PDB file of C-alpha atoms and ligand atoms in Angstrom:
ATOM      1  CA  MET A   1      46.090 -84.425   1.893  1.00 88.00           C
ATOM      2  CA  LYS A   2      45.825 -80.840   0.665  1.00 98.00           C
ATOM      3  CA  LEU A   3      43.273 -80.096  -2.055  1.00 98.00           C
ATOM      4  CA  LEU A   4      45.730 -78.749  -4.655  1.00 98.00           C
ATOM      5  CA  GLN A   5      48.900 -80.577  -3.634  1.00 98.00           C
ATOM      6  CA  ASP A   6      51.659 -80.406  -6.307  1.00 97.00           C
ATOM      7  CA  LYS A   7      49.407 -78.720  -8.861  1.00 98.00           C
ATOM      8  CA  THR A   8      50.558 -75.589 -10.699  1.00 99.00           C
ATOM      9  CA  ALA A   9      48.299 -72.596 -11.257  1.00 99.00           C
ATOM     10  CA  ILE A  10      48.563 -69.477 -13.380  1.00 99.00           C
ATOM     11  CA  ILE A  11      46.628 -66.558 -11.930  1.00 99.00           C
ATOM     12  CA  THR A  12      46.393 -63.270 -13.834  1.00 99.00           C
ATOM     13  CA  GLY A  13      46.349 -59.888 -12.095  1.00 98.00           C
ATOM     14  CA  ALA A  14      47.274 -61.351  -8.733  1.00 98.00           C
ATOM     15  CA  ALA A  15      49.542 -58.682  -7.227  1.00 98.00           C
ATOM     16  CA  ARG A  16      46.653 -57.498  -5.061  1.00 96.00           C
ATOM     17  CA  GLY A  17      42.923 -57.853  -4.423  1.00 96.00           C
ATOM     18  CA  ILE A  18      40.974 -60.997  -5.264  1.00 97.00           C
ATOM     19  CA  GLY A  19      43.830 -62.459  -7.347  1.00 98.00           C
ATOM     20  CA  LYS A  20      46.207 -62.207  -4.408  1.00 98.00           C
ATOM     21  CA  SER A  21      43.741 -63.984  -2.114  1.00 98.00           C
ATOM     22  CA  ILE A  22      43.339 -66.757  -4.688  1.00 99.00           C
ATOM     23  CA  ALA A  23      47.119 -67.138  -4.900  1.00 99.00           C
ATOM     24  CA  LEU A  24      47.451 -67.394  -1.109  1.00 98.00           C
ATOM     25  CA  LYS A  25      44.531 -69.832  -0.708  1.00 98.00           C
ATOM     26  CA  PHE A  26      45.964 -71.995  -3.508  1.00 99.00           C
ATOM     27  CA  ALA A  27      49.384 -72.019  -1.824  1.00 98.00           C
ATOM     28  CA  GLU A  28      47.729 -72.969   1.468  1.00 98.00           C
ATOM     29  CA  GLN A  29      46.426 -76.053  -0.385  1.00 98.00           C
ATOM     30  CA  GLY A  30      49.896 -76.993  -1.656  1.00 98.00           C
ATOM     31  CA  CYS A  31      49.622 -75.412  -5.121  1.00 99.00           C
ATOM     32  CA  ASN A  32      52.607 -73.871  -6.911  1.00 99.00           C
ATOM     33  CA  VAL A  33      51.688 -70.428  -8.216  1.00 99.00           C
ATOM     34  CA  ALA A  34      52.846 -68.452 -11.243  1.00 99.00           C
ATOM     35  CA  PHE A  35      51.082 -65.121 -11.286  1.00 99.00           C
ATOM     36  CA  THR A  36      51.039 -62.146 -13.585  1.00 98.00           C
ATOM     37  CA  ASP A  37      50.395 -58.456 -13.215  1.00 98.00           C
ATOM     38  CA  LEU A  38      51.114 -55.358 -15.267  1.00 98.00           C
ATOM     39  CA  ALA A  39      54.355 -54.690 -13.368  1.00 98.00           C
ATOM     40  CA  ILE A  40      56.465 -56.278 -10.667  1.00 98.00           C
ATOM     41  CA  ASP A  41      55.710 -53.473  -8.208  1.00 98.00           C
ATOM     42  CA  ASP A  42      55.782 -53.553  -4.390  1.00 98.00           C
ATOM     43  CA  ASN A  43      52.406 -55.355  -4.332  1.00 98.00           C
ATOM     44  CA  ALA A  44      53.639 -58.099  -6.665  1.00 98.00           C
ATOM     45  CA  LYS A  45      56.880 -58.519  -4.713  1.00 98.00           C
ATOM     46  CA  GLU A  46      54.940 -58.745  -1.438  1.00 98.00           C
ATOM     47  CA  THR A  47      52.564 -61.374  -2.889  1.00 98.00           C
ATOM     48  CA  GLU A  48      55.500 -63.398  -4.219  1.00 98.00           C
ATOM     49  CA  ARG A  49      57.260 -63.208  -0.844  1.00 98.00           C
ATOM     50  CA  ALA A  50      54.133 -64.340   1.026  1.00 98.00           C
ATOM     51  CA  LEU A  51      53.703 -67.302  -1.336  1.00 98.00           C
ATOM     52  CA  LEU A  52      57.328 -68.424  -1.045  1.00 98.00           C
ATOM     53  CA  GLU A  53      57.041 -68.222   2.733  1.00 98.00           C
ATOM     54  CA  MET A  54      54.252 -70.804   2.506  1.00 98.00           C
ATOM     55  CA  GLY A  55      56.727 -73.306   1.084  1.00 98.00           C
ATOM     56  CA  VAL A  56      55.405 -73.573  -2.476  1.00 98.00           C
ATOM     57  CA  LYS A  57      57.130 -72.680  -5.704  1.00 98.00           C
ATOM     58  CA  ALA A  58      56.020 -69.187  -6.749  1.00 98.00           C
ATOM     59  CA  LYS A  59      56.983 -66.479  -9.194  1.00 98.00           C
ATOM     60  CA  ALA A  60      55.616 -63.108 -10.311  1.00 98.00           C
ATOM     61  CA  TYR A  61      55.654 -62.244 -14.014  1.00 98.00           C
ATOM     62  CA  ALA A  62      55.128 -58.807 -15.580  1.00 98.00           C
ATOM     63  CA  SER A  63      52.696 -59.284 -18.430  1.00 98.00           C
ATOM     64  CA  ASP A  64      49.783 -57.420 -19.970  1.00 98.00           C
ATOM     65  CA  ALA A  65      46.941 -59.944 -20.127  1.00 99.00           C
ATOM     66  CA  SER A  66      45.253 -57.983 -22.928  1.00 99.00           C
ATOM     67  CA  SER A  67      48.252 -58.580 -25.221  1.00 98.00           C
ATOM     68  CA  TYR A  68      48.168 -61.805 -27.219  1.00 98.00           C
ATOM     69  CA  GLU A  69      51.920 -61.677 -27.738  1.00 98.00           C
ATOM     70  CA  ASP A  70      52.776 -60.965 -24.073  1.00 98.00           C
ATOM     71  CA  THR A  71      50.486 -63.782 -22.963  1.00 98.00           C
ATOM     72  CA  HIS A  72      52.042 -66.438 -25.181  1.00 98.00           C
ATOM     73  CA  LYS A  73      55.506 -65.292 -24.121  1.00 98.00           C
ATOM     74  CA  VAL A  74      54.718 -65.463 -20.420  1.00 98.00           C
ATOM     75  CA  VAL A  75      53.023 -68.871 -20.660  1.00 99.00           C
ATOM     76  CA  ASP A  76      56.149 -70.225 -22.414  1.00 98.00           C
ATOM     77  CA  GLU A  77      58.326 -68.805 -19.623  1.00 98.00           C
ATOM     78  CA  ILE A  78      56.053 -70.304 -16.955  1.00 99.00           C
ATOM     79  CA  MET A  79      56.157 -73.720 -18.653  1.00 98.00           C
ATOM     80  CA  LYS A  80      59.969 -73.608 -18.726  1.00 98.00           C
ATOM     81  CA  GLU A  81      60.038 -72.791 -15.011  1.00 98.00           C
ATOM     82  CA  PHE A  82      57.119 -74.886 -13.679  1.00 98.00           C
ATOM     83  CA  GLY A  83      56.794 -77.682 -16.260  1.00 98.00           C
ATOM     84  CA  GLN A  84      52.999 -77.968 -16.034  1.00 98.00           C
ATOM     85  CA  VAL A  85      49.791 -75.900 -15.815  1.00 98.00           C
ATOM     86  CA  ASP A  86      46.862 -77.560 -14.047  1.00 98.00           C
ATOM     87  CA  ILE A  87      44.743 -74.526 -13.210  1.00 99.00           C
ATOM     88  CA  LEU A  88      44.279 -71.221 -15.021  1.00 99.00           C
ATOM     89  CA  VAL A  89      42.515 -68.404 -13.200  1.00 99.00           C
ATOM     90  CA  ASN A  90      41.656 -65.518 -15.519  1.00 99.00           C
ATOM     91  CA  ASN A  91      41.264 -62.864 -12.853  1.00 98.00           C
ATOM     92  CA  ALA A  92      42.787 -59.652 -14.286  1.00 98.00           C
ATOM     93  CA  GLY A  93      40.132 -57.014 -14.764  1.00 98.00           C
ATOM     94  CA  ILE A  94      39.499 -53.272 -14.776  1.00 97.00           C
ATOM     95  CA  THR A  95      36.585 -50.846 -14.784  1.00 96.00           C
ATOM     96  CA  LYS A  96      36.136 -47.617 -16.753  1.00 98.00           C
ATOM     97  CA  ASP A  97      32.639 -46.726 -15.601  1.00 97.00           C
ATOM     98  CA  THR A  98      30.493 -44.088 -17.210  1.00 98.00           C
ATOM     99  CA  LEU A  99      27.059 -43.833 -18.785  1.00 98.00           C
ATOM    100  CA  LEU A 100      26.891 -45.025 -22.386  1.00 98.00           C
ATOM    101  CA  MET A 101      26.081 -41.470 -23.436  1.00 98.00           C
ATOM    102  CA  ARG A 102      29.529 -40.374 -22.275  1.00 98.00           C
ATOM    103  CA  MET A 103      31.500 -43.524 -23.029  1.00 98.00           C
ATOM    104  CA  SER A 104      34.395 -43.149 -25.463  1.00 98.00           C
ATOM    105  CA  GLU A 105      35.510 -45.809 -27.907  1.00 98.00           C
ATOM    106  CA  GLU A 106      38.761 -45.980 -25.951  1.00 98.00           C
ATOM    107  CA  GLN A 107      36.943 -46.759 -22.659  1.00 98.00           C
ATOM    108  CA  TRP A 108      34.976 -49.497 -24.415  1.00 98.00           C
ATOM    109  CA  ASP A 109      38.005 -51.084 -26.114  1.00 98.00           C
ATOM    110  CA  LEU A 110      40.199 -50.985 -23.024  1.00 98.00           C
ATOM    111  CA  VAL A 111      37.699 -52.793 -20.801  1.00 99.00           C
ATOM    112  CA  ILE A 112      36.830 -55.384 -23.457  1.00 99.00           C
ATOM    113  CA  ASN A 113      40.510 -56.053 -24.140  1.00 99.00           C
ATOM    114  CA  VAL A 114      41.661 -56.326 -20.527  1.00 99.00           C
ATOM    115  CA  ASN A 115      38.622 -58.224 -19.236  1.00 99.00           C
ATOM    116  CA  LEU A 116      37.523 -60.392 -22.172  1.00 99.00           C
ATOM    117  CA  LYS A 117      40.306 -60.649 -24.737  1.00 99.00           C
ATOM    118  CA  SER A 118      42.685 -61.601 -21.900  1.00 99.00           C
ATOM    119  CA  VAL A 119      40.544 -64.679 -21.209  1.00 99.00           C
ATOM    120  CA  PHE A 120      40.845 -65.707 -24.869  1.00 99.00           C
ATOM    121  CA  ASN A 121      44.608 -64.990 -24.812  1.00 99.00           C
ATOM    122  CA  PHE A 122      45.387 -67.135 -21.780  1.00 99.00           C
ATOM    123  CA  THR A 123      42.988 -69.958 -22.590  1.00 99.00           C
ATOM    124  CA  LYS A 124      44.453 -70.146 -26.084  1.00 98.00           C
ATOM    125  CA  ALA A 125      47.994 -70.153 -24.686  1.00 98.00           C
ATOM    126  CA  VAL A 126      47.380 -72.940 -22.135  1.00 98.00           C
ATOM    127  CA  GLN A 127      45.078 -75.117 -24.263  1.00 98.00           C
ATOM    128  CA  ARG A 128      47.893 -77.123 -25.893  1.00 97.00           C
ATOM    129  CA  ILE A 129      49.456 -77.753 -22.460  1.00 98.00           C
ATOM    130  CA  MET A 130      46.199 -78.927 -20.891  1.00 98.00           C
ATOM    131  CA  LEU A 131      45.268 -80.990 -23.963  1.00 98.00           C
ATOM    132  CA  LYS A 132      48.593 -82.805 -23.716  1.00 98.00           C
ATOM    133  CA  GLN A 133      48.070 -83.387 -19.981  1.00 97.00           C
ATOM    134  CA  ARG A 134      44.456 -84.423 -20.695  1.00 98.00           C
ATOM    135  CA  SER A 135      43.411 -82.450 -17.625  1.00 98.00           C
ATOM    136  CA  GLY A 136      42.969 -78.899 -16.456  1.00 98.00           C
ATOM    137  CA  SER A 137      40.625 -76.488 -14.736  1.00 99.00           C
ATOM    138  CA  ILE A 138      39.990 -73.029 -16.141  1.00 99.00           C
ATOM    139  CA  ILE A 139      38.321 -70.496 -13.846  1.00 99.00           C
ATOM    140  CA  ASN A 140      37.163 -67.187 -15.292  1.00 99.00           C
ATOM    141  CA  MET A 141      36.275 -64.165 -13.174  1.00 99.00           C
ATOM    142  CA  SER A 142      32.935 -62.846 -14.356  1.00 99.00           C
ATOM    143  CA  SER A 143      30.668 -60.682 -12.189  1.00 98.00           C
ATOM    144  CA  VAL A 144      27.107 -60.314 -10.957  1.00 97.00           C
ATOM    145  CA  VAL A 145      27.070 -57.381 -13.386  1.00 97.00           C
ATOM    146  CA  GLY A 146      27.705 -59.801 -16.267  1.00 98.00           C
ATOM    147  CA  LEU A 147      24.524 -61.632 -15.284  1.00 98.00           C
ATOM    148  CA  ASN A 148      22.274 -58.669 -14.480  1.00 98.00           C
ATOM    149  CA  GLY A 149      23.751 -55.583 -16.159  1.00 98.00           C
ATOM    150  CA  ASN A 150      24.391 -52.300 -14.379  1.00 97.00           C
ATOM    151  CA  ALA A 151      23.841 -48.670 -15.315  1.00 98.00           C
ATOM    152  CA  GLY A 152      27.175 -46.974 -15.942  1.00 98.00           C
ATOM    153  CA  GLN A 153      28.915 -50.256 -16.733  1.00 98.00           C
ATOM    154  CA  THR A 154      27.908 -51.203 -20.291  1.00 98.00           C
ATOM    155  CA  ASN A 155      31.519 -51.951 -21.210  1.00 98.00           C
ATOM    156  CA  TYR A 156      32.256 -53.894 -18.006  1.00 98.00           C
ATOM    157  CA  SER A 157      28.999 -55.880 -18.037  1.00 98.00           C
ATOM    158  CA  ALA A 158      29.450 -56.748 -21.719  1.00 99.00           C
ATOM    159  CA  SER A 159      32.963 -58.026 -20.981  1.00 99.00           C
ATOM    160  CA  LYS A 160      31.762 -60.067 -18.006  1.00 99.00           C
ATOM    161  CA  ALA A 161      28.754 -61.496 -19.906  1.00 99.00           C
ATOM    162  CA  GLY A 162      31.113 -62.343 -22.786  1.00 99.00           C
ATOM    163  CA  ILE A 163      33.256 -64.308 -20.354  1.00 99.00           C
ATOM    164  CA  ILE A 164      30.253 -66.475 -19.477  1.00 99.00           C
ATOM    165  CA  GLY A 165      29.578 -67.400 -23.126  1.00 99.00           C
ATOM    166  CA  PHE A 166      33.256 -68.127 -23.662  1.00 99.00           C
ATOM    167  CA  THR A 167      33.426 -70.278 -20.502  1.00 99.00           C
ATOM    168  CA  LYS A 168      30.433 -72.383 -21.519  1.00 99.00           C
ATOM    169  CA  SER A 169      31.742 -72.875 -25.077  1.00 99.00           C
ATOM    170  CA  VAL A 170      35.202 -73.919 -23.864  1.00 99.00           C
ATOM    171  CA  ALA A 171      33.528 -76.416 -21.504  1.00 99.00           C
ATOM    172  CA  LYS A 172      31.787 -77.973 -24.521  1.00 98.00           C
ATOM    173  CA  GLU A 173      34.898 -77.987 -26.738  1.00 98.00           C
ATOM    174  CA  PHE A 174      37.264 -79.470 -24.159  1.00 98.00           C
ATOM    175  CA  GLY A 175      35.090 -81.582 -21.876  1.00 98.00           C
ATOM    176  CA  SER A 176      35.948 -84.794 -23.697  1.00 98.00           C
ATOM    177  CA  ARG A 177      39.643 -84.054 -23.107  1.00 98.00           C
ATOM    178  CA  GLY A 178      39.331 -83.768 -19.324  1.00 98.00           C
ATOM    179  CA  ILE A 179      39.487 -79.976 -19.264  1.00 98.00           C
ATOM    180  CA  ARG A 180      36.875 -78.153 -17.216  1.00 99.00           C
ATOM    181  CA  SER A 181      35.890 -74.499 -17.594  1.00 99.00           C
ATOM    182  CA  ASN A 182      33.779 -72.561 -15.096  1.00 99.00           C
ATOM    183  CA  ALA A 183      33.106 -68.944 -14.211  1.00 99.00           C
ATOM    184  CA  ILE A 184      32.700 -67.223 -10.888  1.00 98.00           C
ATOM    185  CA  ALA A 185      30.334 -64.277 -10.572  1.00 98.00           C
ATOM    186  CA  PRO A 186      31.338 -62.307  -7.492  1.00 98.00           C
ATOM    187  CA  GLY A 187      28.878 -59.785  -6.131  1.00 96.00           C
ATOM    188  CA  PHE A 188      30.050 -56.820  -4.115  1.00 93.00           C
ATOM    189  CA  ILE A 189      33.560 -57.708  -2.931  1.00 94.00           C
ATOM    190  CA  ILE A 190      35.499 -55.224  -0.850  1.00 91.00           C
ATOM    191  CA  THR A 191      38.824 -54.557  -2.618  1.00 87.00           C
ATOM    192  CA  GLU A 192      40.680 -51.522  -3.972  1.00 78.00           C
ATOM    193  CA  MET A 193      38.367 -51.628  -7.012  1.00 68.00           C
ATOM    194  CA  THR A 194      35.230 -51.161  -4.911  1.00 74.00           C
ATOM    195  CA  GLY A 195      37.081 -49.281  -2.147  1.00 76.00           C
ATOM    196  CA  LYS A 196      36.965 -46.239  -4.461  1.00 77.00           C
ATOM    197  CA  LEU A 197      33.183 -46.033  -3.940  1.00 81.00           C
ATOM    198  CA  PRO A 198      31.862 -43.404  -1.485  1.00 87.00           C
ATOM    199  CA  GLU A 199      30.913 -44.725   1.977  1.00 87.00           C
ATOM    200  CA  ASP A 200      27.157 -44.068   1.511  1.00 90.00           C
ATOM    201  CA  VAL A 201      27.083 -45.969  -1.791  1.00 87.00           C
ATOM    202  CA  ARG A 202      28.875 -48.904  -0.162  1.00 87.00           C
ATOM    203  CA  LYS A 203      26.414 -48.920   2.780  1.00 89.00           C
ATOM    204  CA  GLN A 204      23.465 -48.842   0.376  1.00 89.00           C
ATOM    205  CA  TRP A 205      24.865 -51.819  -1.549  1.00 86.00           C
ATOM    206  CA  GLU A 206      25.384 -53.773   1.653  1.00 91.00           C
ATOM    207  CA  SER A 207      21.823 -53.158   2.879  1.00 93.00           C
ATOM    208  CA  GLN A 208      20.510 -54.850  -0.291  1.00 93.00           C
ATOM    209  CA  ILE A 209      22.551 -58.032   0.167  1.00 96.00           C
ATOM    210  CA  PRO A 210      20.601 -60.867   1.893  1.00 97.00           C
ATOM    211  CA  LEU A 211      23.696 -61.834   3.935  1.00 97.00           C
ATOM    212  CA  ARG A 212      24.038 -58.099   4.854  1.00 93.00           C
ATOM    213  CA  ARG A 213      27.744 -57.716   4.158  1.00 92.00           C
ATOM    214  CA  GLY A 214      30.103 -57.162   1.281  1.00 93.00           C
ATOM    215  CA  GLY A 215      32.095 -60.221   0.303  1.00 96.00           C
ATOM    216  CA  THR A 216      35.780 -60.625   1.012  1.00 96.00           C
ATOM    217  CA  PRO A 217      38.461 -61.638  -1.484  1.00 98.00           C
ATOM    218  CA  ASP A 218      38.786 -64.851   0.562  1.00 98.00           C
ATOM    219  CA  ASP A 219      35.111 -65.678  -0.096  1.00 98.00           C
ATOM    220  CA  VAL A 220      35.900 -65.665  -3.827  1.00 98.00           C
ATOM    221  CA  ALA A 221      39.210 -67.484  -3.355  1.00 98.00           C
ATOM    222  CA  ASP A 222      37.497 -70.343  -1.486  1.00 98.00           C
ATOM    223  CA  ALA A 223      35.193 -70.882  -4.485  1.00 99.00           C
ATOM    224  CA  CYS A 224      38.273 -70.949  -6.743  1.00 99.00           C
ATOM    225  CA  VAL A 225      39.894 -73.627  -4.573  1.00 99.00           C
ATOM    226  CA  PHE A 226      36.731 -75.700  -4.998  1.00 99.00           C
ATOM    227  CA  LEU A 227      36.636 -75.241  -8.796  1.00 99.00           C
ATOM    228  CA  GLY A 228      40.373 -75.848  -9.126  1.00 98.00           C
ATOM    229  CA  SER A 229      40.308 -79.050  -7.088  1.00 98.00           C
ATOM    230  CA  GLU A 230      38.966 -82.553  -7.668  1.00 98.00           C
ATOM    231  CA  MET A 231      36.067 -81.627  -5.342  1.00 98.00           C
ATOM    232  CA  SER A 232      34.428 -80.212  -8.485  1.00 98.00           C
ATOM    233  CA  SER A 233      35.537 -82.920 -10.920  1.00 98.00           C
ATOM    234  CA  TYR A 234      32.009 -83.336 -12.411  1.00 98.00           C
ATOM    235  CA  ILE A 235      31.302 -79.604 -12.688  1.00 99.00           C
ATOM    236  CA  THR A 236      31.956 -77.720 -15.929  1.00 99.00           C
ATOM    237  CA  GLY A 237      30.331 -74.939 -17.944  1.00 99.00           C
ATOM    238  CA  GLN A 238      28.841 -73.393 -14.791  1.00 99.00           C
ATOM    239  CA  VAL A 239      28.669 -69.931 -13.295  1.00 98.00           C
ATOM    240  CA  LEU A 240      29.075 -69.956  -9.533  1.00 98.00           C
ATOM    241  CA  SER A 241      27.723 -66.787  -7.910  1.00 98.00           C
ATOM    242  CA  VAL A 242      29.623 -65.659  -4.819  1.00 98.00           C
ATOM    243  CA  ASP A 243      27.419 -62.748  -3.870  1.00 98.00           C
ATOM    244  CA  GLY A 244      25.777 -63.205  -0.465  1.00 98.00           C
ATOM    245  CA  GLY A 245      22.457 -63.981  -2.147  1.00 97.00           C
ATOM    246  CA  MET A 246      22.180 -60.888  -4.351  1.00 90.00           C
TER     247      MET A 246
HETATM  248  P1  NAD B 301      41.902 -55.033  -8.293  1.00 69.13           P
HETATM  249  O1  NAD B 301      41.890 -53.790  -9.124  1.00 69.13           O
HETATM  250  O2  NAD B 301      42.109 -54.901  -6.824  1.00 69.13           O
HETATM  251  O3  NAD B 301      42.976 -56.068  -8.865  1.00 69.13           O
HETATM  252  C1  NAD B 301      43.074 -56.343 -10.237  1.00 69.13           C
HETATM  253  C2  NAD B 301      44.515 -56.676 -10.569  1.00 69.13           C
HETATM  254  O4  NAD B 301      44.591 -56.888 -11.992  1.00 69.13           O
HETATM  255  C3  NAD B 301      45.478 -55.519 -10.232  1.00 69.13           C
HETATM  256  O5  NAD B 301      46.616 -56.020  -9.564  1.00 69.13           O
HETATM  257  C4  NAD B 301      45.843 -54.956 -11.602  1.00 69.13           C
HETATM  258  O6  NAD B 301      47.147 -54.377 -11.669  1.00 69.13           O
HETATM  259  C5  NAD B 301      45.738 -56.209 -12.479  1.00 69.13           C
HETATM  260  N1  NAD B 301      45.573 -55.877 -13.896  1.00 69.13           N
HETATM  261  C6  NAD B 301      44.837 -54.875 -14.451  1.00 69.13           C
HETATM  262  N2  NAD B 301      44.984 -54.873 -15.777  1.00 69.13           N
HETATM  263  C7  NAD B 301      45.833 -55.898 -16.091  1.00 69.13           C
HETATM  264  C8  NAD B 301      46.371 -56.395 -17.297  1.00 69.13           C
HETATM  265  N3  NAD B 301      46.073 -55.840 -18.489  1.00 69.13           N
HETATM  266  N4  NAD B 301      47.219 -57.458 -17.249  1.00 69.13           N
HETATM  267  C9  NAD B 301      47.527 -58.032 -16.061  1.00 69.13           C
HETATM  268  N5  NAD B 301      47.047 -57.600 -14.887  1.00 69.13           N
HETATM  269  C10 NAD B 301      46.208 -56.537 -14.894  1.00 69.13           C
HETATM  270  O7  NAD B 301      40.516 -55.756  -8.619  1.00 69.13           O
HETATM  271  P2  NAD B 301      39.738 -56.937  -7.847  1.00 69.13           P
HETATM  272  O8  NAD B 301      38.592 -56.320  -7.139  1.00 69.13           O
HETATM  273  O9  NAD B 301      40.681 -57.792  -7.082  1.00 69.13           O
HETATM  274  O10 NAD B 301      39.118 -57.723  -9.097  1.00 69.13           O
HETATM  275  C11 NAD B 301      39.656 -58.952  -9.586  1.00 69.13           C
HETATM  276  C12 NAD B 301      38.669 -59.522 -10.594  1.00 69.13           C
HETATM  277  O11 NAD B 301      37.408 -59.749  -9.983  1.00 69.13           O
HETATM  278  C13 NAD B 301      38.393 -58.603 -11.779  1.00 69.13           C
HETATM  279  O12 NAD B 301      38.250 -59.359 -12.961  1.00 69.13           O
HETATM  280  C14 NAD B 301      37.075 -57.959 -11.418  1.00 69.13           C
HETATM  281  O13 NAD B 301      36.370 -57.527 -12.550  1.00 69.13           O
HETATM  282  C15 NAD B 301      36.393 -59.113 -10.712  1.00 69.13           C
HETATM  283  N6  NAD B 301      35.315 -58.709  -9.838  1.00 69.13           N
HETATM  284  C16 NAD B 301      35.529 -57.896  -8.775  1.00 69.13           C
HETATM  285  C17 NAD B 301      34.464 -57.550  -7.963  1.00 69.13           C
HETATM  286  C18 NAD B 301      34.635 -56.656  -6.769  1.00 69.13           C
HETATM  287  O14 NAD B 301      33.609 -56.331  -6.140  1.00 69.13           O
HETATM  288  N7  NAD B 301      35.826 -56.275  -6.376  1.00 69.13           N
HETATM  289  C19 NAD B 301      33.180 -58.005  -8.245  1.00 69.13           C
HETATM  290  C20 NAD B 301      33.000 -58.843  -9.341  1.00 69.13           C
HETATM  291  C21 NAD B 301      34.075 -59.187 -10.125  1.00 69.13           C
END
């Protein structure tokens, strides 16, 4: 029996990177996948094709996770098409790094809206569905930076720390209704987001990690499979670090 057989998941920002790996690992476990990204570009089409090839139901949706209106619209469309939502993975995220001294209001607002408000938007939109089902698993992508802070990332770390408070509160509000809510705090994961870093910076990061390597998107996706499945049925309100021991 596969771990997520016949479940349906919504994953935000899954055209590439960590979100894409989560989508593929979920499909491997028999999960139907509705995923969003800003546009249905070549990445999104390729992810959708790969999922369909795995024999699950899958569809890509263009939707801006930071928009309350867009989010409610897309969740309605997904419900019409899939009929249920068992797992929500709030994965969409961006960085606009700079020291606080140079940070504009726009850079602050953008990161808070895409990273944190999106989690509110999607949780709010799926809550009535999960309440009716009396079950559901919500997985929010935080970061090691949300736990520890990082120079040059005040906006990003605030958004990721905010996600942790939100996750724990949702766990308390919905626990009695069979809905679980957990966060994942990835460390240094090698994707396009971190691929922009210069080689020497990347090497320096890696030398500080006890397991001596950057993480892979699959490392994070495996943790999502665990939190999405019944393997974690007594776990809620937690932050699972996937960071090689950082
Ligand atoms: P990525 O940039 O490779 O992928 C992010 C995806 O989100 C992209 O496809 C992008 O188009 C999409 N996206 C951006 N804004 C969106 C919006 N408003 N609505 C919908 N989709 C949107 O990044 P990644 O490295 O795969 O990161 C995924 C998540 O993991 C993010 O939340 C990130 O903060 C978090 N994270 C990443 C790392 C890392 O080392 N890569 C570490 C900790 C946490």
